[in-house]
Amino acid sequence: MKIIGGPSSQTLACRVAAQLNIVPTITHFERFPDNEQYLRITEDIGGQDVVLIQSTATDSDLVALLQLLDACESAKSVKAVIPYMGYARQDKLFKPGEAVSARAMARTVTADNLEAVYTINIHEKSVLKHFKCPAYDLDASPLIAEYIVSLGLKEPLLVAPDKGVRAMVENMARGLSLDQASFDKIRLDGATVEMKGGDLDITGRDVIIVDDMIATGGTMAEAVKILGKNGARDVYTACIHPVLSRNAVLRLANAGVKDIMATDTIEKVQSRISTAPIIVGALKK
Ligand code: R5P
């Protein structure tokens, strides 16, 4: 098996390869003078089973994934791991005439030898049906739960900032016999939210707010402020996908967050929890 990392998922590809005792294949990528991307897989992969790992947090990342798929034309089989799939939040029509962007993205990820696609905690699982090959979503939340436990926090309480992640947070808390609570969120615009339901007695406890992603940080900043006012000792944030767009890191620090914990579906300094074990588990199945 060959493990081929794209530009956005080099570290994760190396971690997956290491767990499988495979040396990762070198992919060469650069830009032409007109800024178009160039990509070349530097080993002969003809007749081989290959695994591509490339998140698509940016438009350029998606182009690189399409180039990787094309460069694998001579491979016997290809599995594409897209740890973070961008555009997955527009999974339906909100207004007439809109593009269902998640569907558009899924439809582009195709090749004759593409056997399977794996995503991690995709925003909406219904998007998986738009891929032209079997597609599976892996759950990284148990890895975050294990990490939280390893921190030895004081009477930790897990909090879901909205109903979209309530079930995930309930599962995490149940598995670890931790307490959990949740907010109701009303989104006012792309970067501003209002939270309801934060009347919790959390005096002196450490609280960890868990979401599938932190984008502008608006959701987390609001929740951190409420929990701080309610007497929490330290408030942490944890997410699967650290999109951390615009000034999200500064907003969270300003709101009083103690730490931002995240997985390596998007490679940032906050990505201390590796999703390699669940990818390896899925590949071995
Ligand atoms: C929304 O449904 C998601 O679960 C996240 O809560 C949201 O995408 C976070 O966005 P932001 O950080 O911009 O508030």
PDB file of C-alpha atoms and ligand atoms in Angstrom:
ATOM      1  CA  MET A   1       0.000   0.000   0.000  1.00  0.00           C
ATOM      2  CA  LYS A   2       1.227   3.544  -0.753  1.00  0.00           C
ATOM      3  CA  ILE A   3       0.335   6.474   1.493  1.00  0.00           C
ATOM      4  CA  ILE A   4       0.267   9.713  -0.451  1.00  0.00           C
ATOM      5  CA  GLY A   5      -0.167  12.970   1.436  1.00  0.00           C
ATOM      6  CA  GLY A   6      -1.357  16.112  -0.277  1.00  0.00           C
ATOM      7  CA  PRO A   7      -0.128  19.605   0.574  1.00  0.00           C
ATOM      8  CA  SER A   8      -2.735  20.220   3.292  1.00  0.00           C
ATOM      9  CA  SER A   9      -2.356  16.899   5.135  1.00  0.00           C
ATOM     10  CA  GLN A  10       1.372  16.143   5.144  1.00  0.00           C
ATOM     11  CA  THR A  11       1.702  15.613   8.891  1.00  0.00           C
ATOM     12  CA  LEU A  12      -1.388  13.439   9.136  1.00  0.00           C
ATOM     13  CA  ALA A  13      -0.244  11.364   6.142  1.00  0.00           C
ATOM     14  CA  CYS A  14       3.108  10.796   7.878  1.00  0.00           C
ATOM     15  CA  ARG A  15       1.345   9.759  11.094  1.00  0.00           C
ATOM     16  CA  VAL A  16      -0.882   7.304   9.224  1.00  0.00           C
ATOM     17  CA  ALA A  17       2.114   5.898   7.323  1.00  0.00           C
ATOM     18  CA  ALA A  18       4.106   5.522  10.555  1.00  0.00           C
ATOM     19  CA  GLN A  19       1.278   3.554  12.191  1.00  0.00           C
ATOM     20  CA  LEU A  20       1.203   1.244   9.156  1.00  0.00           C
ATOM     21  CA  ASN A  21       5.026   0.945   9.036  1.00  0.00           C
ATOM     22  CA  ILE A  22       5.075   2.419   5.550  1.00  0.00           C
ATOM     23  CA  VAL A  23       7.384   5.184   4.288  1.00  0.00           C
ATOM     24  CA  PRO A  24       5.132   7.952   2.908  1.00  0.00           C
ATOM     25  CA  THR A  25       5.447   8.639  -0.797  1.00  0.00           C
ATOM     26  CA  ILE A  26       6.901  12.021  -1.736  1.00  0.00           C
ATOM     27  CA  THR A  27       4.532  14.299  -3.569  1.00  0.00           C
ATOM     28  CA  HIS A  28       6.023  17.354  -5.223  1.00  0.00           C
ATOM     29  CA  PHE A  29       3.892  20.472  -5.482  1.00  0.00           C
ATOM     30  CA  GLU A  30       4.553  24.031  -6.513  1.00  0.00           C
ATOM     31  CA  ARG A  31       2.957  26.892  -8.391  1.00  0.00           C
ATOM     32  CA  PHE A  32       3.527  28.107 -11.939  1.00  0.00           C
ATOM     33  CA  PRO A  33       4.316  31.811 -12.465  1.00  0.00           C
ATOM     34  CA  ASP A  34       0.624  32.453 -13.181  1.00  0.00           C
ATOM     35  CA  ASN A  35      -0.182  30.874  -9.776  1.00  0.00           C
ATOM     36  CA  GLU A  36      -1.716  27.678 -11.152  1.00  0.00           C
ATOM     37  CA  GLN A  37      -0.827  24.605  -9.095  1.00  0.00           C
ATOM     38  CA  TYR A  38       1.499  21.815 -10.244  1.00  0.00           C
ATOM     39  CA  LEU A  39       1.576  18.387  -8.607  1.00  0.00           C
ATOM     40  CA  ARG A  40       3.616  15.251  -9.220  1.00  0.00           C
ATOM     41  CA  ILE A  41       3.793  11.939  -7.365  1.00  0.00           C
ATOM     42  CA  THR A  42       7.488  11.118  -7.496  1.00  0.00           C
ATOM     43  CA  GLU A  43       7.246   7.301  -7.240  1.00  0.00           C
ATOM     44  CA  ASP A  44       5.868   4.778  -9.692  1.00  0.00           C
ATOM     45  CA  ILE A  45       2.494   3.792  -8.287  1.00  0.00           C
ATOM     46  CA  GLY A  46       1.370   1.766 -11.320  1.00  0.00           C
ATOM     47  CA  GLY A  47      -0.697  -1.272 -10.250  1.00  0.00           C
ATOM     48  CA  GLN A  48      -0.495  -0.328  -6.538  1.00  0.00           C
ATOM     49  CA  ASP A  49      -3.189   0.213  -3.913  1.00  0.00           C
ATOM     50  CA  VAL A  50      -2.892   3.824  -2.848  1.00  0.00           C
ATOM     51  CA  VAL A  51      -4.364   5.951  -0.090  1.00  0.00           C
ATOM     52  CA  LEU A  52      -4.559   9.704  -0.686  1.00  0.00           C
ATOM     53  CA  ILE A  53      -4.884  11.984   2.328  1.00  0.00           C
ATOM     54  CA  GLN A  54      -5.828  15.587   1.635  1.00  0.00           C
ATOM     55  CA  SER A  55      -8.178  17.936   3.482  1.00  0.00           C
ATOM     56  CA  THR A  56      -9.971  20.529   1.412  1.00  0.00           C
ATOM     57  CA  ALA A  57     -10.183  23.528   3.711  1.00  0.00           C
ATOM     58  CA  THR A  58      -9.378  25.907   0.822  1.00  0.00           C
ATOM     59  CA  ASP A  59     -10.182  26.013  -2.878  1.00  0.00           C
ATOM     60  CA  SER A  60      -6.502  25.326  -3.654  1.00  0.00           C
ATOM     61  CA  ASP A  61      -6.652  22.207  -1.463  1.00  0.00           C
ATOM     62  CA  LEU A  62      -9.559  20.908  -3.518  1.00  0.00           C
ATOM     63  CA  VAL A  63      -7.624  21.499  -6.749  1.00  0.00           C
ATOM     64  CA  ALA A  64      -4.689  19.555  -5.259  1.00  0.00           C
ATOM     65  CA  LEU A  65      -7.001  16.663  -4.330  1.00  0.00           C
ATOM     66  CA  LEU A  66      -8.326  16.532  -7.901  1.00  0.00           C
ATOM     67  CA  GLN A  67      -4.737  16.595  -9.191  1.00  0.00           C
ATOM     68  CA  LEU A  68      -3.787  13.767  -6.819  1.00  0.00           C
ATOM     69  CA  LEU A  69      -6.689  11.649  -8.065  1.00  0.00           C
ATOM     70  CA  ASP A  70      -5.632  12.290 -11.634  1.00  0.00           C
ATOM     71  CA  ALA A  71      -1.971  11.532 -10.902  1.00  0.00           C
ATOM     72  CA  CYS A  72      -3.078   8.147  -9.517  1.00  0.00           C
ATOM     73  CA  GLU A  73      -4.624   7.069 -12.810  1.00  0.00           C
ATOM     74  CA  SER A  74      -2.248   4.080 -13.148  1.00  0.00           C
ATOM     75  CA  ALA A  75      -2.868   2.834  -9.581  1.00  0.00           C
ATOM     76  CA  LYS A  76      -4.795  -0.399  -9.102  1.00  0.00           C
ATOM     77  CA  SER A  77      -7.079   1.150  -6.501  1.00  0.00           C
ATOM     78  CA  VAL A  78      -7.396   4.486  -4.749  1.00  0.00           C
ATOM     79  CA  LYS A  79      -8.906   5.363  -1.393  1.00  0.00           C
ATOM     80  CA  ALA A  80      -9.276   9.075  -0.715  1.00  0.00           C
ATOM     81  CA  VAL A  81      -9.241  10.307   2.865  1.00  0.00           C
ATOM     82  CA  ILE A  82     -10.632  13.846   3.106  1.00  0.00           C
ATOM     83  CA  PRO A  83     -10.239  14.523   6.843  1.00  0.00           C
ATOM     84  CA  TYR A  84     -11.882  17.939   6.598  1.00  0.00           C
ATOM     85  CA  MET A  85     -14.183  18.486   3.665  1.00  0.00           C
ATOM     86  CA  GLY A  86     -14.720  22.157   2.909  1.00  0.00           C
ATOM     87  CA  TYR A  87     -18.070  23.477   1.685  1.00  0.00           C
ATOM     88  CA  ALA A  88     -19.869  20.696   3.601  1.00  0.00           C
ATOM     89  CA  ARG A  89     -21.974  23.241   5.494  1.00  0.00           C
ATOM     90  CA  GLN A  90     -24.003  24.203   2.422  1.00  0.00           C
ATOM     91  CA  ASP A  91     -25.650  20.787   2.292  1.00  0.00           C
ATOM     92  CA  LYS A  92     -29.081  21.942   1.119  1.00  0.00           C
ATOM     93  CA  LEU A  93     -30.913  24.838  -0.494  1.00  0.00           C
ATOM     94  CA  PHE A  94     -31.557  27.661   1.935  1.00  0.00           C
ATOM     95  CA  LYS A  95     -32.745  30.049  -0.823  1.00  0.00           C
ATOM     96  CA  PRO A  96     -33.928  29.201  -4.340  1.00  0.00           C
ATOM     97  CA  GLY A  97     -31.199  29.264  -6.941  1.00  0.00           C
ATOM     98  CA  GLU A  98     -28.331  28.476  -4.573  1.00  0.00           C
ATOM     99  CA  ALA A  99     -25.644  25.915  -5.332  1.00  0.00           C
ATOM    100  CA  VAL A 100     -25.705  22.944  -2.976  1.00  0.00           C
ATOM    101  CA  SER A 101     -21.949  23.358  -2.607  1.00  0.00           C
ATOM    102  CA  ALA A 102     -21.372  20.150  -0.636  1.00  0.00           C
ATOM    103  CA  ARG A 103     -23.001  18.147  -3.431  1.00  0.00           C
ATOM    104  CA  ALA A 104     -20.977  20.002  -6.070  1.00  0.00           C
ATOM    105  CA  MET A 105     -17.725  19.205  -4.213  1.00  0.00           C
ATOM    106  CA  ALA A 106     -18.609  15.530  -3.668  1.00  0.00           C
ATOM    107  CA  ARG A 107     -19.444  15.069  -7.336  1.00  0.00           C
ATOM    108  CA  THR A 108     -16.024  16.327  -8.440  1.00  0.00           C
ATOM    109  CA  VAL A 109     -14.174  13.741  -6.325  1.00  0.00           C
ATOM    110  CA  THR A 110     -14.299  10.859  -8.766  1.00  0.00           C
ATOM    111  CA  ALA A 111     -12.008   8.523 -10.730  1.00  0.00           C
ATOM    112  CA  ASP A 112     -12.427   5.098 -12.369  1.00  0.00           C
ATOM    113  CA  ASN A 113     -10.145   3.470  -9.766  1.00  0.00           C
ATOM    114  CA  LEU A 114     -11.544   5.359  -6.747  1.00  0.00           C
ATOM    115  CA  GLU A 115     -12.835   2.644  -4.399  1.00  0.00           C
ATOM    116  CA  ALA A 116     -13.850   4.643  -1.357  1.00  0.00           C
ATOM    117  CA  VAL A 117     -13.857   8.062   0.246  1.00  0.00           C
ATOM    118  CA  TYR A 118     -13.441   8.635   3.983  1.00  0.00           C
ATOM    119  CA  THR A 119     -14.358  11.876   5.720  1.00  0.00           C
ATOM    120  CA  ILE A 120     -14.097  12.677   9.428  1.00  0.00           C
ATOM    121  CA  ASN A 121     -17.086  14.147  11.281  1.00  0.00           C
ATOM    122  CA  ILE A 122     -18.461  15.678   8.109  1.00  0.00           C
ATOM    123  CA  HIS A 123     -20.871  18.496   8.944  1.00  0.00           C
ATOM    124  CA  GLU A 124     -23.857  16.650   7.497  1.00  0.00           C
ATOM    125  CA  LYS A 125     -23.723  12.918   6.760  1.00  0.00           C
ATOM    126  CA  SER A 126     -26.301  13.178   3.946  1.00  0.00           C
ATOM    127  CA  VAL A 127     -23.511  14.701   1.814  1.00  0.00           C
ATOM    128  CA  LEU A 128     -21.885  11.246   1.600  1.00  0.00           C
ATOM    129  CA  LYS A 129     -24.532  10.011  -0.818  1.00  0.00           C
ATOM    130  CA  HIS A 130     -23.330  12.505  -3.438  1.00  0.00           C
ATOM    131  CA  PHE A 131     -19.963  10.777  -3.894  1.00  0.00           C
ATOM    132  CA  LYS A 132     -19.946   8.412  -6.860  1.00  0.00           C
ATOM    133  CA  CYS A 133     -18.209   5.657  -4.850  1.00  0.00           C
ATOM    134  CA  PRO A 134     -18.920   4.327  -1.337  1.00  0.00           C
ATOM    135  CA  ALA A 135     -18.222   7.042   1.237  1.00  0.00           C
ATOM    136  CA  TYR A 136     -17.786   6.631   4.986  1.00  0.00           C
ATOM    137  CA  ASP A 137     -17.656   9.158   7.804  1.00  0.00           C
ATOM    138  CA  LEU A 138     -15.290   8.425  10.708  1.00  0.00           C
ATOM    139  CA  ASP A 139     -15.874   9.736  14.228  1.00  0.00           C
ATOM    140  CA  ALA A 140     -12.926  11.445  15.925  1.00  0.00           C
ATOM    141  CA  SER A 141     -14.856  12.531  19.028  1.00  0.00           C
ATOM    142  CA  PRO A 142     -13.659   9.561  21.164  1.00  0.00           C
ATOM    143  CA  LEU A 143     -10.059  10.705  20.523  1.00  0.00           C
ATOM    144  CA  ILE A 144     -10.923  14.155  21.876  1.00  0.00           C
ATOM    145  CA  ALA A 145     -12.640  12.566  24.876  1.00  0.00           C
ATOM    146  CA  GLU A 146      -9.534  10.479  25.673  1.00  0.00           C
ATOM    147  CA  TYR A 147      -7.358  13.577  25.412  1.00  0.00           C
ATOM    148  CA  ILE A 148      -9.611  15.550  27.763  1.00  0.00           C
ATOM    149  CA  VAL A 149      -9.447  12.789  30.350  1.00  0.00           C
ATOM    150  CA  SER A 150      -5.641  12.715  30.102  1.00  0.00           C
ATOM    151  CA  LEU A 151      -5.527  16.376  31.201  1.00  0.00           C
ATOM    152  CA  GLY A 152      -6.734  15.577  34.736  1.00  0.00           C
ATOM    153  CA  LEU A 153      -9.117  18.570  34.882  1.00  0.00           C
ATOM    154  CA  LYS A 154     -11.182  19.532  37.941  1.00  0.00           C
ATOM    155  CA  GLU A 155     -14.706  18.004  37.838  1.00  0.00           C
ATOM    156  CA  PRO A 156     -14.790  18.388  34.033  1.00  0.00           C
ATOM    157  CA  LEU A 157     -18.112  19.255  32.432  1.00  0.00           C
ATOM    158  CA  LEU A 158     -18.568  18.836  28.659  1.00  0.00           C
ATOM    159  CA  VAL A 159     -20.794  21.414  26.988  1.00  0.00           C
ATOM    160  CA  ALA A 160     -22.406  21.279  23.529  1.00  0.00           C
ATOM    161  CA  PRO A 161     -22.784  24.836  22.196  1.00  0.00           C
ATOM    162  CA  ASP A 162     -25.757  23.939  19.973  1.00  0.00           C
ATOM    163  CA  LYS A 163     -28.145  21.117  19.217  1.00  0.00           C
ATOM    164  CA  GLY A 164     -26.163  20.021  16.137  1.00  0.00           C
ATOM    165  CA  VAL A 165     -23.426  18.510  18.323  1.00  0.00           C
ATOM    166  CA  ARG A 166     -25.553  17.580  21.347  1.00  0.00           C
ATOM    167  CA  ALA A 167     -25.662  13.865  20.489  1.00  0.00           C
ATOM    168  CA  MET A 168     -21.905  13.751  19.884  1.00  0.00           C
ATOM    169  CA  VAL A 169     -21.144  15.436  23.216  1.00  0.00           C
ATOM    170  CA  GLU A 170     -23.642  13.213  25.052  1.00  0.00           C
ATOM    171  CA  ASN A 171     -21.857  10.160  23.638  1.00  0.00           C
ATOM    172  CA  MET A 172     -18.452  11.451  24.661  1.00  0.00           C
ATOM    173  CA  ALA A 173     -19.646  12.183  28.196  1.00  0.00           C
ATOM    174  CA  ARG A 174     -21.405   8.813  28.527  1.00  0.00           C
ATOM    175  CA  GLY A 175     -18.299   6.873  27.470  1.00  0.00           C
ATOM    176  CA  LEU A 176     -16.228   8.598  30.141  1.00  0.00           C
ATOM    177  CA  SER A 177     -18.884   8.968  32.864  1.00  0.00           C
ATOM    178  CA  LEU A 178     -18.502  12.756  32.678  1.00  0.00           C
ATOM    179  CA  ASP A 179     -21.255  15.347  33.156  1.00  0.00           C
ATOM    180  CA  GLN A 180     -22.552  17.210  30.132  1.00  0.00           C
ATOM    181  CA  ALA A 181     -24.834  20.130  29.332  1.00  0.00           C
ATOM    182  CA  SER A 182     -25.882  22.046  26.243  1.00  0.00           C
ATOM    183  CA  PHE A 183     -26.848  25.458  24.924  1.00  0.00           C
ATOM    184  CA  ASP A 184     -29.317  26.514  22.247  1.00  0.00           C
ATOM    185  CA  LYS A 185     -27.720  28.751  19.651  1.00  0.00           C
ATOM    186  CA  ILE A 186     -29.354  31.372  17.450  1.00  0.00           C
ATOM    187  CA  ARG A 187     -27.144  32.493  14.575  1.00  0.00           C
ATOM    188  CA  LEU A 188     -27.495  36.239  13.940  1.00  0.00           C
ATOM    189  CA  ASP A 189     -25.015  36.381  11.042  1.00  0.00           C
ATOM    190  CA  GLY A 190     -21.944  34.575   9.708  1.00  0.00           C
ATOM    191  CA  ALA A 191     -19.783  35.584  12.683  1.00  0.00           C
ATOM    192  CA  THR A 192     -22.266  36.428  15.489  1.00  0.00           C
ATOM    193  CA  VAL A 193     -24.433  34.135  17.603  1.00  0.00           C
ATOM    194  CA  GLU A 194     -26.699  34.356  20.656  1.00  0.00           C
ATOM    195  CA  MET A 195     -26.793  31.520  23.222  1.00  0.00           C
ATOM    196  CA  LYS A 196     -29.619  30.393  25.480  1.00  0.00           C
ATOM    197  CA  GLY A 197     -29.751  27.868  28.308  1.00  0.00           C
ATOM    198  CA  GLY A 198     -26.516  28.631  30.128  1.00  0.00           C
ATOM    199  CA  ASP A 199     -28.038  28.723  33.630  1.00  0.00           C
ATOM    200  CA  LEU A 200     -25.760  26.065  35.055  1.00  0.00           C
ATOM    201  CA  ASP A 201     -24.184  25.774  38.460  1.00  0.00           C
ATOM    202  CA  ILE A 202     -20.604  25.253  37.414  1.00  0.00           C
ATOM    203  CA  THR A 203     -18.853  27.105  40.200  1.00  0.00           C
ATOM    204  CA  GLY A 204     -15.227  26.021  40.477  1.00  0.00           C
ATOM    205  CA  ARG A 205     -15.468  23.395  37.741  1.00  0.00           C
ATOM    206  CA  ASP A 206     -13.436  23.079  34.568  1.00  0.00           C
ATOM    207  CA  VAL A 207     -15.651  23.275  31.496  1.00  0.00           C
ATOM    208  CA  ILE A 208     -14.844  22.036  28.010  1.00  0.00           C
ATOM    209  CA  ILE A 209     -17.037  23.270  25.153  1.00  0.00           C
ATOM    210  CA  VAL A 210     -16.950  20.773  22.298  1.00  0.00           C
ATOM    211  CA  ASP A 211     -17.996  21.531  18.704  1.00  0.00           C
ATOM    212  CA  ASP A 212     -17.438  19.859  15.355  1.00  0.00           C
ATOM    213  CA  MET A 213     -15.572  22.939  14.134  1.00  0.00           C
ATOM    214  CA  ILE A 214     -14.424  26.374  15.195  1.00  0.00           C
ATOM    215  CA  ALA A 215     -14.688  28.726  12.216  1.00  0.00           C
ATOM    216  CA  THR A 216     -14.905  32.436  13.130  1.00  0.00           C
ATOM    217  CA  GLY A 217     -14.934  31.532  16.818  1.00  0.00           C
ATOM    218  CA  GLY A 218     -18.263  33.367  17.313  1.00  0.00           C
ATOM    219  CA  THR A 219     -20.034  30.330  18.782  1.00  0.00           C
ATOM    220  CA  MET A 220     -17.236  29.421  21.175  1.00  0.00           C
ATOM    221  CA  ALA A 221     -16.497  33.017  22.246  1.00  0.00           C
ATOM    222  CA  GLU A 222     -20.121  33.525  23.272  1.00  0.00           C
ATOM    223  CA  ALA A 223     -20.256  30.222  25.166  1.00  0.00           C
ATOM    224  CA  VAL A 224     -16.902  30.865  26.886  1.00  0.00           C
ATOM    225  CA  LYS A 225     -18.136  34.255  28.136  1.00  0.00           C
ATOM    226  CA  ILE A 226     -21.383  32.820  29.543  1.00  0.00           C
ATOM    227  CA  LEU A 227     -19.621  29.931  31.283  1.00  0.00           C
ATOM    228  CA  GLY A 228     -16.986  32.258  32.724  1.00  0.00           C
ATOM    229  CA  LYS A 229     -19.719  34.535  34.124  1.00  0.00           C
ATOM    230  CA  ASN A 230     -21.439  31.501  35.627  1.00  0.00           C
ATOM    231  CA  GLY A 231     -18.401  30.717  37.759  1.00  0.00           C
ATOM    232  CA  ALA A 232     -16.437  28.104  35.798  1.00  0.00           C
ATOM    233  CA  ARG A 233     -12.825  27.711  36.963  1.00  0.00           C
ATOM    234  CA  ASP A 234     -11.206  27.347  33.528  1.00  0.00           C
ATOM    235  CA  VAL A 235     -13.038  27.153  30.196  1.00  0.00           C
ATOM    236  CA  TYR A 236     -11.474  25.124  27.368  1.00  0.00           C
ATOM    237  CA  THR A 237     -12.636  24.667  23.801  1.00  0.00           C
ATOM    238  CA  ALA A 238     -12.239  21.464  21.807  1.00  0.00           C
ATOM    239  CA  CYS A 239     -13.149  20.779  18.203  1.00  0.00           C
ATOM    240  CA  ILE A 240     -12.606  18.218  15.484  1.00  0.00           C
ATOM    241  CA  HIS A 241     -11.869  20.770  12.745  1.00  0.00           C
ATOM    242  CA  PRO A 242      -9.806  23.881  13.644  1.00  0.00           C
ATOM    243  CA  VAL A 243     -10.858  26.056  10.702  1.00  0.00           C
ATOM    244  CA  LEU A 244      -9.979  29.106  12.857  1.00  0.00           C
ATOM    245  CA  SER A 245     -10.752  31.663  10.175  1.00  0.00           C
ATOM    246  CA  ARG A 246     -10.222  35.425  10.452  1.00  0.00           C
ATOM    247  CA  ASN A 247      -9.297  36.435  14.031  1.00  0.00           C
ATOM    248  CA  ALA A 248     -10.872  33.391  15.744  1.00  0.00           C
ATOM    249  CA  VAL A 249      -7.831  32.692  17.948  1.00  0.00           C
ATOM    250  CA  LEU A 250      -7.733  36.274  19.232  1.00  0.00           C
ATOM    251  CA  ARG A 251     -11.520  36.306  19.790  1.00  0.00           C
ATOM    252  CA  LEU A 252     -11.291  33.181  21.917  1.00  0.00           C
ATOM    253  CA  ALA A 253      -8.345  34.468  23.939  1.00  0.00           C
ATOM    254  CA  ASN A 254     -10.200  37.747  24.478  1.00  0.00           C
ATOM    255  CA  ALA A 255     -13.272  35.815  25.674  1.00  0.00           C
ATOM    256  CA  GLY A 256     -11.081  34.135  28.298  1.00  0.00           C
ATOM    257  CA  VAL A 257     -10.508  30.652  26.889  1.00  0.00           C
ATOM    258  CA  LYS A 258      -7.776  28.662  28.637  1.00  0.00           C
ATOM    259  CA  ASP A 259      -6.847  26.497  25.625  1.00  0.00           C
ATOM    260  CA  ILE A 260      -8.024  25.467  22.157  1.00  0.00           C
ATOM    261  CA  MET A 261      -7.754  21.722  21.558  1.00  0.00           C
ATOM    262  CA  ALA A 262      -8.215  20.285  18.081  1.00  0.00           C
ATOM    263  CA  THR A 263      -7.459  17.336  15.856  1.00  0.00           C
ATOM    264  CA  ASP A 264      -5.176  17.258  12.822  1.00  0.00           C
ATOM    265  CA  THR A 265      -7.932  17.109  10.201  1.00  0.00           C
ATOM    266  CA  ILE A 266      -6.702  20.649   9.538  1.00  0.00           C
ATOM    267  CA  GLU A 267      -3.043  21.152  10.428  1.00  0.00           C
ATOM    268  CA  LYS A 268      -2.665  24.078  12.809  1.00  0.00           C
ATOM    269  CA  VAL A 269      -0.594  24.613  15.963  1.00  0.00           C
ATOM    270  CA  GLN A 270      -3.740  23.687  17.943  1.00  0.00           C
ATOM    271  CA  SER A 271      -3.972  20.242  16.211  1.00  0.00           C
ATOM    272  CA  ARG A 272      -2.503  18.158  19.032  1.00  0.00           C
ATOM    273  CA  ILE A 273      -4.944  15.222  18.785  1.00  0.00           C
ATOM    274  CA  SER A 274      -4.172  12.942  15.856  1.00  0.00           C
ATOM    275  CA  THR A 275      -6.911  11.263  13.836  1.00  0.00           C
ATOM    276  CA  ALA A 276      -4.375   8.758  12.452  1.00  0.00           C
ATOM    277  CA  PRO A 277      -5.679   5.881  14.651  1.00  0.00           C
ATOM    278  CA  ILE A 278      -9.229   6.055  13.246  1.00  0.00           C
ATOM    279  CA  ILE A 279      -7.970   6.362   9.660  1.00  0.00           C
ATOM    280  CA  VAL A 280      -5.690   3.352  10.116  1.00  0.00           C
ATOM    281  CA  GLY A 281      -8.571   1.441  11.721  1.00  0.00           C
ATOM    282  CA  ALA A 282     -10.819   2.176   8.744  1.00  0.00           C
ATOM    283  CA  LEU A 283      -8.137   1.246   6.198  1.00  0.00           C
ATOM    284  CA  LYS A 284      -7.491  -2.086   7.915  1.00  0.00           C
ATOM    285  CA  LYS A 285     -11.170  -3.068   7.844  1.00  0.00           C
TER     286      LYS A 285
HETATM  287  C1  R5P B   1     -22.443  24.904  13.245  1.00  0.00           C
HETATM  288  O1  R5P B   1     -23.448  24.278  13.000  1.00  0.00           O
HETATM  289  C2  R5P B   1     -21.171  24.266  13.640  1.00  0.00           C
HETATM  290  O2  R5P B   1     -21.379  23.121  14.436  1.00  0.00           O
HETATM  291  C3  R5P B   1     -20.281  25.216  14.391  1.00  0.00           C
HETATM  292  O3  R5P B   1     -20.911  25.566  15.613  1.00  0.00           O
HETATM  293  C4  R5P B   1     -20.044  26.471  13.606  1.00  0.00           C
HETATM  294  O4  R5P B   1     -19.698  26.173  12.305  1.00  0.00           O
HETATM  295  C5  R5P B   1     -18.953  27.283  14.257  1.00  0.00           C
HETATM  296  O5  R5P B   1     -18.805  28.455  13.531  1.00  0.00           O
HETATM  297  P1  R5P B   1     -18.229  29.750  14.206  1.00  0.00           P
HETATM  298  O6  R5P B   1     -16.931  29.394  14.848  1.00  0.00           O
HETATM  299  O7  R5P B   1     -18.069  30.698  13.051  1.00  0.00           O
HETATM  300  O8  R5P B   1     -19.227  30.251  15.193  1.00  0.00           O
END
